[in-house]
Amino acid sequence: MESKRKILLGDRFKHAGSTGRKAHVISRKGHWVIFREGGERVLGEYTSKVNAMREARKLKDSGISDKIVLHRKDGTVEKVH
């Protein structure tokens, strides 16, 4: 994790109504962040999409998340892994 700041997510992600087993990789304020669906804190903040995806794969491989939802820079869903 490149930044240890505790960043709260907006209400639209906090109340996603999910089991919390999906990790989202999304652009936020010029950085790429990873958060667990339904959670309120960012799990990691990265300078590049590639680094964020690398860390999200580690979460999936360790069983912390079941799926990775990759978003485009505009926030739309690009791919689900």
mmCIF file of N, CA, C and O in Angstrom:
data_model
loop_
_atom_site.group_PDB
_atom_site.id
_atom_site.type_symbol
_atom_site.label_atom_id
_atom_site.label_comp_id
_atom_site.label_asym_id
_atom_site.label_seq_id
_atom_site.Cartn_x
_atom_site.Cartn_y
_atom_site.Cartn_z
ATOM 1 N N MET A 1 0.848 -1.160 0.000
ATOM 2 C CA MET A 1 0.000 0.000 0.000
ATOM 3 C C MET A 1 0.899 1.229 0.000
ATOM 4 O O MET A 1 1.734 1.392 0.859
ATOM 5 N N GLU A 2 0.710 2.105 -0.981
ATOM 6 C CA GLU A 2 1.573 3.274 -1.105
ATOM 7 C C GLU A 2 1.191 4.378 -0.127
ATOM 8 O O GLU A 2 2.006 5.197 0.228
ATOM 9 N N SER A 3 -0.050 4.421 0.293
ATOM 10 C CA SER A 3 -0.474 5.466 1.215
ATOM 11 C C SER A 3 -1.225 4.834 2.372
ATOM 12 O O SER A 3 -2.090 4.004 2.184
ATOM 13 N N LYS A 4 -0.868 5.227 3.573
ATOM 14 C CA LYS A 4 -1.519 4.651 4.744
ATOM 15 C C LYS A 4 -2.619 5.560 5.281
ATOM 16 O O LYS A 4 -3.149 5.326 6.346
ATOM 17 N N ARG A 5 -2.942 6.600 4.490
ATOM 18 C CA ARG A 5 -4.020 7.495 4.913
ATOM 19 C C ARG A 5 -5.328 6.723 4.986
ATOM 20 O O ARG A 5 -5.593 5.859 4.176
ATOM 21 N N LYS A 6 -6.132 7.057 5.963
ATOM 22 C CA LYS A 6 -7.455 6.447 6.083
ATOM 23 C C LYS A 6 -8.438 7.338 5.337
ATOM 24 O O LYS A 6 -8.728 8.444 5.758
ATOM 25 N N ILE A 7 -8.914 6.827 4.216
ATOM 26 C CA ILE A 7 -9.781 7.607 3.351
ATOM 27 C C ILE A 7 -11.188 7.018 3.393
ATOM 28 O O ILE A 7 -11.376 5.836 3.150
ATOM 29 N N LEU A 8 -12.135 7.836 3.719
ATOM 30 C CA LEU A 8 -13.518 7.376 3.725
ATOM 31 C C LEU A 8 -14.091 7.449 2.322
ATOM 32 O O LEU A 8 -13.814 8.377 1.578
ATOM 33 N N LEU A 9 -14.895 6.463 1.964
ATOM 34 C CA LEU A 9 -15.536 6.456 0.659
ATOM 35 C C LEU A 9 -16.855 7.195 0.713
ATOM 36 O O LEU A 9 -17.454 7.351 1.767
ATOM 37 N N GLY A 10 -17.323 7.601 -0.444
ATOM 38 C CA GLY A 10 -18.608 8.269 -0.531
ATOM 39 C C GLY A 10 -19.752 7.318 -0.223
ATOM 40 O O GLY A 10 -19.596 6.100 -0.232
ATOM 41 N N ASP A 11 -20.905 7.877 0.024
ATOM 42 C CA ASP A 11 -22.080 7.084 0.383
ATOM 43 C C ASP A 11 -22.486 6.109 -0.711
ATOM 44 O O ASP A 11 -23.016 5.048 -0.426
ATOM 45 N N ARG A 12 -22.214 6.441 -1.987
ATOM 46 C CA ARG A 12 -22.659 5.544 -3.051
ATOM 47 C C ARG A 12 -21.927 4.211 -3.004
ATOM 48 O O ARG A 12 -22.456 3.210 -3.450
ATOM 49 N N PHE A 13 -20.719 4.155 -2.454
ATOM 50 C CA PHE A 13 -20.003 2.899 -2.334
ATOM 51 C C PHE A 13 -20.206 2.256 -0.964
ATOM 52 O O PHE A 13 -20.221 1.055 -0.839
ATOM 53 N N LYS A 14 -20.362 3.075 0.053
ATOM 54 C CA LYS A 14 -20.514 2.558 1.407
ATOM 55 C C LYS A 14 -21.778 1.719 1.542
ATOM 56 O O LYS A 14 -21.811 0.729 2.237
ATOM 57 N N HIS A 15 -22.833 2.117 0.863
ATOM 58 C CA HIS A 15 -24.114 1.426 0.971
ATOM 59 C C HIS A 15 -24.389 0.599 -0.280
ATOM 60 O O HIS A 15 -25.499 0.586 -0.793
ATOM 61 N N ALA A 16 -23.407 -0.110 -0.772
ATOM 62 C CA ALA A 16 -23.552 -0.888 -2.006
ATOM 63 C C ALA A 16 -24.445 -2.104 -1.815
ATOM 64 O O ALA A 16 -24.925 -2.681 -2.774
ATOM 65 N N GLY A 17 -24.661 -2.514 -0.574
ATOM 66 C CA GLY A 17 -25.569 -3.620 -0.312
ATOM 67 C C GLY A 17 -25.044 -4.943 -0.829
ATOM 68 O O GLY A 17 -25.761 -5.712 -1.443
ATOM 69 N N SER A 18 -23.799 -5.236 -0.583
ATOM 70 C CA SER A 18 -23.187 -6.454 -1.083
ATOM 71 C C SER A 18 -22.615 -7.264 0.075
ATOM 72 O O SER A 18 -22.600 -6.828 1.214
ATOM 73 N N THR A 19 -22.131 -8.434 -0.262
ATOM 74 C CA THR A 19 -21.517 -9.297 0.739
ATOM 75 C C THR A 19 -20.126 -8.816 1.112
ATOM 76 O O THR A 19 -19.544 -9.297 2.066
ATOM 77 N N GLY A 20 -19.563 -7.897 0.335
ATOM 78 C CA GLY A 20 -18.235 -7.383 0.632
ATOM 79 C C GLY A 20 -17.114 -8.261 0.115
ATOM 80 O O GLY A 20 -15.972 -8.120 0.527
ATOM 81 N N ARG A 21 -17.427 -9.173 -0.776
ATOM 82 C CA ARG A 21 -16.411 -10.093 -1.289
ATOM 83 C C ARG A 21 -15.831 -9.655 -2.634
ATOM 84 O O ARG A 21 -15.001 -10.356 -3.192
ATOM 85 N N LYS A 22 -16.245 -8.493 -3.148
ATOM 86 C CA LYS A 22 -15.700 -7.966 -4.402
ATOM 87 C C LYS A 22 -14.734 -6.837 -4.091
ATOM 88 O O LYS A 22 -15.032 -5.965 -3.285
ATOM 89 N N ALA A 23 -13.584 -6.866 -4.736
ATOM 90 C CA ALA A 23 -12.615 -5.776 -4.608
ATOM 91 C C ALA A 23 -12.736 -4.901 -5.852
ATOM 92 O O ALA A 23 -12.699 -5.406 -6.976
ATOM 93 N N HIS A 24 -12.923 -3.610 -5.669
ATOM 94 C CA HIS A 24 -13.046 -2.674 -6.788
ATOM 95 C C HIS A 24 -11.740 -1.908 -6.954
ATOM 96 O O HIS A 24 -11.149 -1.466 -5.977
ATOM 97 N N VAL A 25 -11.312 -1.747 -8.203
ATOM 98 C CA VAL A 25 -10.155 -0.927 -8.550
ATOM 99 C C VAL A 25 -10.707 0.237 -9.357
ATOM 100 O O VAL A 25 -11.265 0.046 -10.436
ATOM 101 N N ILE A 26 -10.586 1.454 -8.805
ATOM 102 C CA ILE A 26 -11.216 2.614 -9.427
ATOM 103 C C ILE A 26 -10.331 3.855 -9.259
ATOM 104 O O ILE A 26 -9.576 3.953 -8.290
ATOM 105 N N SER A 27 -10.435 4.769 -10.210
ATOM 106 C CA SER A 27 -9.673 6.015 -10.147
ATOM 107 C C SER A 27 -10.376 6.986 -9.210
ATOM 108 O O SER A 27 -11.593 7.149 -9.254
ATOM 109 N N ARG A 28 -9.578 7.620 -8.357
ATOM 110 C CA ARG A 28 -10.131 8.576 -7.402
ATOM 111 C C ARG A 28 -9.095 9.659 -7.122
ATOM 112 O O ARG A 28 -8.022 9.371 -6.612
ATOM 113 N N LYS A 29 -9.414 10.884 -7.489
ATOM 114 C CA LYS A 29 -8.554 12.042 -7.233
ATOM 115 C C LYS A 29 -7.123 11.839 -7.747
ATOM 116 O O LYS A 29 -6.151 12.108 -7.057
ATOM 117 N N GLY A 30 -6.995 11.326 -8.961
ATOM 118 C CA GLY A 30 -5.689 11.171 -9.585
ATOM 119 C C GLY A 30 -4.920 9.930 -9.195
ATOM 120 O O GLY A 30 -3.810 9.722 -9.658
ATOM 121 N N HIS A 31 -5.473 9.083 -8.338
ATOM 122 C CA HIS A 31 -4.832 7.839 -7.934
ATOM 123 C C HIS A 31 -5.783 6.679 -8.213
ATOM 124 O O HIS A 31 -6.967 6.872 -8.436
ATOM 125 N N TRP A 32 -5.254 5.484 -8.157
ATOM 126 C CA TRP A 32 -6.068 4.277 -8.276
ATOM 127 C C TRP A 32 -6.195 3.676 -6.896
ATOM 128 O O TRP A 32 -5.208 3.553 -6.178
ATOM 129 N N VAL A 33 -7.417 3.364 -6.505
ATOM 130 C CA VAL A 33 -7.659 2.826 -5.171
ATOM 131 C C VAL A 33 -8.347 1.473 -5.249
ATOM 132 O O VAL A 33 -8.997 1.146 -6.238
ATOM 133 N N ILE A 34 -8.160 0.693 -4.189
ATOM 134 C CA ILE A 34 -8.837 -0.587 -4.041
ATOM 135 C C ILE A 34 -9.727 -0.472 -2.816
ATOM 136 O O ILE A 34 -9.291 0.008 -1.776
ATOM 137 N N PHE A 35 -10.970 -0.890 -2.957
ATOM 138 C CA PHE A 35 -11.846 -0.963 -1.797
ATOM 139 C C PHE A 35 -12.722 -2.190 -1.918
ATOM 140 O O PHE A 35 -12.964 -2.689 -3.005
ATOM 141 N N ARG A 36 -13.162 -2.674 -0.797
ATOM 142 C CA ARG A 36 -14.056 -3.825 -0.769
ATOM 143 C C ARG A 36 -15.491 -3.314 -0.824
ATOM 144 O O ARG A 36 -15.855 -2.404 -0.081
ATOM 145 N N GLU A 37 -16.278 -3.880 -1.710
ATOM 146 C CA GLU A 37 -17.662 -3.455 -1.883
ATOM 147 C C GLU A 37 -18.415 -3.534 -0.561
ATOM 148 O O GLU A 37 -18.343 -4.539 0.137
ATOM 149 N N GLY A 38 -19.103 -2.469 -0.226
ATOM 150 C CA GLY A 38 -19.836 -2.401 1.023
ATOM 151 C C GLY A 38 -19.016 -1.848 2.172
ATOM 152 O O GLY A 38 -19.549 -1.549 3.226
ATOM 153 N N GLY A 39 -17.705 -1.694 1.962
ATOM 154 C CA GLY A 39 -16.835 -1.142 3.004
ATOM 155 C C GLY A 39 -16.782 0.366 2.916
ATOM 156 O O GLY A 39 -17.239 0.965 1.965
ATOM 157 N N GLU A 40 -16.208 0.974 3.931
ATOM 158 C CA GLU A 40 -16.127 2.431 3.920
ATOM 159 C C GLU A 40 -14.698 2.952 3.862
ATOM 160 O O GLU A 40 -14.483 4.144 3.746
ATOM 161 N N ARG A 41 -13.710 2.075 3.914
ATOM 162 C CA ARG A 41 -12.309 2.518 3.853
ATOM 163 C C ARG A 41 -11.605 1.928 2.637
ATOM 164 O O ARG A 41 -11.865 0.805 2.240
ATOM 165 N N VAL A 42 -10.680 2.725 2.118
ATOM 166 C CA VAL A 42 -9.852 2.284 1.002
ATOM 167 C C VAL A 42 -8.822 1.289 1.523
ATOM 168 O O VAL A 42 -8.204 1.515 2.559
ATOM 169 N N LEU A 43 -8.650 0.177 0.814
ATOM 170 C CA LEU A 43 -7.666 -0.834 1.214
ATOM 171 C C LEU A 43 -6.274 -0.491 0.711
ATOM 172 O O LEU A 43 -5.284 -0.923 1.283
ATOM 173 N N GLY A 44 -6.191 0.262 -0.374
ATOM 174 C CA GLY A 44 -4.894 0.647 -0.913
ATOM 175 C C GLY A 44 -5.035 1.779 -1.905
ATOM 176 O O GLY A 44 -6.062 1.921 -2.560
ATOM 177 N N GLU A 45 -4.003 2.610 -2.013
ATOM 178 C CA GLU A 45 -3.981 3.733 -2.943
ATOM 179 C C GLU A 45 -2.677 3.650 -3.728
ATOM 180 O O GLU A 45 -1.596 3.531 -3.139
ATOM 181 N N TYR A 46 -2.764 3.721 -5.067
ATOM 182 C CA TYR A 46 -1.608 3.484 -5.939
ATOM 183 C C TYR A 46 -1.532 4.550 -7.019
ATOM 184 O O TYR A 46 -2.540 5.126 -7.406
ATOM 185 N N THR A 47 -0.329 4.782 -7.514
ATOM 186 C CA THR A 47 -0.138 5.804 -8.542
ATOM 187 C C THR A 47 -0.509 5.305 -9.926
ATOM 188 O O THR A 47 -0.762 6.106 -10.820
ATOM 189 N N SER A 48 -0.559 3.984 -10.128
ATOM 190 C CA SER A 48 -0.912 3.462 -11.447
ATOM 191 C C SER A 48 -1.955 2.359 -11.345
ATOM 192 O O SER A 48 -2.058 1.667 -10.331
ATOM 193 N N LYS A 49 -2.697 2.200 -12.418
ATOM 194 C CA LYS A 49 -3.728 1.167 -12.498
ATOM 195 C C LYS A 49 -3.097 -0.227 -12.445
ATOM 196 O O LYS A 49 -3.641 -1.139 -11.826
ATOM 197 N N VAL A 50 -1.936 -0.374 -13.061
ATOM 198 C CA VAL A 50 -1.229 -1.662 -13.086
ATOM 199 C C VAL A 50 -0.861 -2.106 -11.673
ATOM 200 O O VAL A 50 -1.085 -3.262 -11.295
ATOM 201 N N ASN A 51 -0.321 -1.192 -10.873
ATOM 202 C CA ASN A 51 0.042 -1.526 -9.493
ATOM 203 C C ASN A 51 -1.187 -1.863 -8.657
ATOM 204 O O ASN A 51 -1.161 -2.787 -7.839
ATOM 205 N N ALA A 52 -2.276 -1.135 -8.862
ATOM 206 C CA ALA A 52 -3.508 -1.407 -8.129
ATOM 207 C C ALA A 52 -4.056 -2.782 -8.491
ATOM 208 O O ALA A 52 -4.479 -3.546 -7.617
ATOM 209 N N MET A 53 -4.021 -3.135 -9.769
ATOM 210 C CA MET A 53 -4.503 -4.453 -10.197
ATOM 211 C C MET A 53 -3.623 -5.566 -9.621
ATOM 212 O O MET A 53 -4.131 -6.615 -9.223
ATOM 213 N N ARG A 54 -2.334 -5.340 -9.573
ATOM 214 C CA ARG A 54 -1.410 -6.332 -9.010
ATOM 215 C C ARG A 54 -1.773 -6.634 -7.549
ATOM 216 O O ARG A 54 -1.852 -7.785 -7.137
ATOM 217 N N GLU A 55 -2.043 -5.592 -6.787
ATOM 218 C CA GLU A 55 -2.409 -5.772 -5.387
ATOM 219 C C GLU A 55 -3.803 -6.381 -5.234
ATOM 220 O O GLU A 55 -4.034 -7.186 -4.336
ATOM 221 N N ALA A 56 -4.721 -6.013 -6.119
ATOM 222 C CA ALA A 56 -6.073 -6.582 -6.069
ATOM 223 C C ALA A 56 -6.027 -8.090 -6.353
ATOM 224 O O ALA A 56 -6.764 -8.864 -5.736
ATOM 225 N N ARG A 57 -5.149 -8.503 -7.261
ATOM 226 C CA ARG A 57 -4.993 -9.939 -7.532
ATOM 227 C C ARG A 57 -4.488 -10.682 -6.300
ATOM 228 O O ARG A 57 -4.875 -11.813 -6.035
ATOM 229 N N LYS A 58 -3.619 -10.032 -5.529
ATOM 230 C CA LYS A 58 -3.133 -10.648 -4.283
ATOM 231 C C LYS A 58 -4.279 -10.856 -3.301
ATOM 232 O O LYS A 58 -4.339 -11.872 -2.611
ATOM 233 N N LEU A 59 -5.196 -9.887 -3.230
ATOM 234 C CA LEU A 59 -6.365 -10.019 -2.355
ATOM 235 C C LEU A 59 -7.240 -11.193 -2.798
ATOM 236 O O LEU A 59 -7.739 -11.961 -1.976
ATOM 237 N N LYS A 60 -7.391 -11.321 -4.107
ATOM 238 C CA LYS A 60 -8.204 -12.426 -4.636
ATOM 239 C C LYS A 60 -7.522 -13.767 -4.381
ATOM 240 O O LYS A 60 -8.155 -14.728 -3.945
ATOM 241 N N ASP A 61 -6.225 -13.830 -4.622
ATOM 242 C CA ASP A 61 -5.477 -15.078 -4.419
ATOM 243 C C ASP A 61 -5.465 -15.511 -2.954
ATOM 244 O O ASP A 61 -5.451 -16.697 -2.655
ATOM 245 N N SER A 62 -5.476 -14.545 -2.039
ATOM 246 C CA SER A 62 -5.449 -14.873 -0.614
ATOM 247 C C SER A 62 -6.844 -15.195 -0.065
ATOM 248 O O SER A 62 -6.970 -15.583 1.089
ATOM 249 N N GLY A 63 -7.873 -15.009 -0.874
ATOM 250 C CA GLY A 63 -9.228 -15.331 -0.446
ATOM 251 C C GLY A 63 -9.964 -14.193 0.234
ATOM 252 O O GLY A 63 -11.090 -14.358 0.676
ATOM 253 N N ILE A 64 -9.353 -13.023 0.314
ATOM 254 C CA ILE A 64 -10.004 -11.868 0.936
ATOM 255 C C ILE A 64 -11.171 -11.393 0.069
ATOM 256 O O ILE A 64 -12.185 -10.946 0.572
ATOM 257 N N SER A 65 -11.014 -11.516 -1.244
ATOM 258 C CA SER A 65 -12.109 -11.164 -2.154
ATOM 259 C C SER A 65 -12.316 -12.303 -3.147
ATOM 260 O O SER A 65 -11.401 -13.083 -3.417
ATOM 261 N N ASP A 66 -13.541 -12.395 -3.654
ATOM 262 C CA ASP A 66 -13.869 -13.425 -4.630
ATOM 263 C C ASP A 66 -13.662 -12.941 -6.056
ATOM 264 O O ASP A 66 -13.305 -13.717 -6.933
ATOM 265 N N LYS A 67 -13.939 -11.666 -6.290
ATOM 266 C CA LYS A 67 -13.854 -11.097 -7.635
ATOM 267 C C LYS A 67 -13.186 -9.736 -7.577
ATOM 268 O O LYS A 67 -13.200 -9.066 -6.546
ATOM 269 N N ILE A 68 -12.642 -9.324 -8.716
ATOM 270 C CA ILE A 68 -12.068 -7.991 -8.868
ATOM 271 C C ILE A 68 -12.903 -7.275 -9.922
ATOM 272 O O ILE A 68 -13.086 -7.784 -11.020
ATOM 273 N N VAL A 69 -13.402 -6.109 -9.566
ATOM 274 C CA VAL A 69 -14.148 -5.288 -10.513
ATOM 275 C C VAL A 69 -13.231 -4.135 -10.914
ATOM 276 O O VAL A 69 -12.900 -3.280 -10.095
ATOM 277 N N LEU A 70 -12.806 -4.148 -12.166
ATOM 278 C CA LEU A 70 -11.899 -3.126 -12.691
ATOM 279 C C LEU A 70 -12.725 -2.037 -13.361
ATOM 280 O O LEU A 70 -13.572 -2.325 -14.204
ATOM 281 N N HIS A 71 -12.488 -0.797 -12.961
ATOM 282 C CA HIS A 71 -13.224 0.343 -13.513
ATOM 283 C C HIS A 71 -12.332 1.142 -14.454
ATOM 284 O O HIS A 71 -11.110 1.162 -14.301
ATOM 285 N N ARG A 72 -12.964 1.826 -15.406
ATOM 286 C CA ARG A 72 -12.248 2.784 -16.255
ATOM 287 C C ARG A 72 -12.046 4.066 -15.456
ATOM 288 O O ARG A 72 -12.621 4.239 -14.392
ATOM 289 N N LYS A 73 -11.264 4.964 -16.017
ATOM 290 C CA LYS A 73 -10.988 6.219 -15.323
ATOM 291 C C LYS A 73 -12.261 7.033 -15.073
ATOM 292 O O LYS A 73 -12.357 7.759 -14.099
ATOM 293 N N ASP A 74 -13.279 6.872 -15.937
ATOM 294 C CA ASP A 74 -14.540 7.610 -15.771
ATOM 295 C C ASP A 74 -15.488 6.935 -14.772
ATOM 296 O O ASP A 74 -16.582 7.432 -14.514
ATOM 297 N N GLY A 75 -15.092 5.786 -14.219
ATOM 298 C CA GLY A 75 -15.885 5.106 -13.201
ATOM 299 C C GLY A 75 -16.744 3.960 -13.704
ATOM 300 O O GLY A 75 -17.263 3.189 -12.921
ATOM 301 N N THR A 76 -16.906 3.840 -15.010
ATOM 302 C CA THR A 76 -17.691 2.738 -15.550
ATOM 303 C C THR A 76 -16.908 1.424 -15.427
ATOM 304 O O THR A 76 -15.675 1.428 -15.379
ATOM 305 N N VAL A 77 -17.628 0.314 -15.392
ATOM 306 C CA VAL A 77 -16.985 -0.995 -15.233
ATOM 307 C C VAL A 77 -16.327 -1.416 -16.548
ATOM 308 O O VAL A 77 -16.948 -1.389 -17.603
ATOM 309 N N GLU A 78 -15.052 -1.763 -16.458
ATOM 310 C CA GLU A 78 -14.297 -2.226 -17.620
ATOM 311 C C GLU A 78 -14.343 -3.736 -17.732
ATOM 312 O O GLU A 78 -14.576 -4.291 -18.797
ATOM 313 N N LYS A 79 -14.103 -4.412 -16.597
ATOM 314 C CA LYS A 79 -14.014 -5.867 -16.619
ATOM 315 C C LYS A 79 -14.192 -6.418 -15.215
ATOM 316 O O LYS A 79 -13.827 -5.781 -14.243
ATOM 317 N N VAL A 80 -14.751 -7.630 -15.114
ATOM 318 C CA VAL A 80 -14.863 -8.320 -13.844
ATOM 319 C C VAL A 80 -14.000 -9.575 -13.940
ATOM 320 O O VAL A 80 -14.155 -10.375 -14.853
ATOM 321 N N HIS A 81 -13.070 -9.726 -13.003
ATOM 322 C CA HIS A 81 -12.155 -10.885 -12.996
ATOM 323 C C HIS A 81 -12.597 -11.849 -11.930
ATOM 324 O O HIS A 81 -12.926 -11.509 -10.853
#
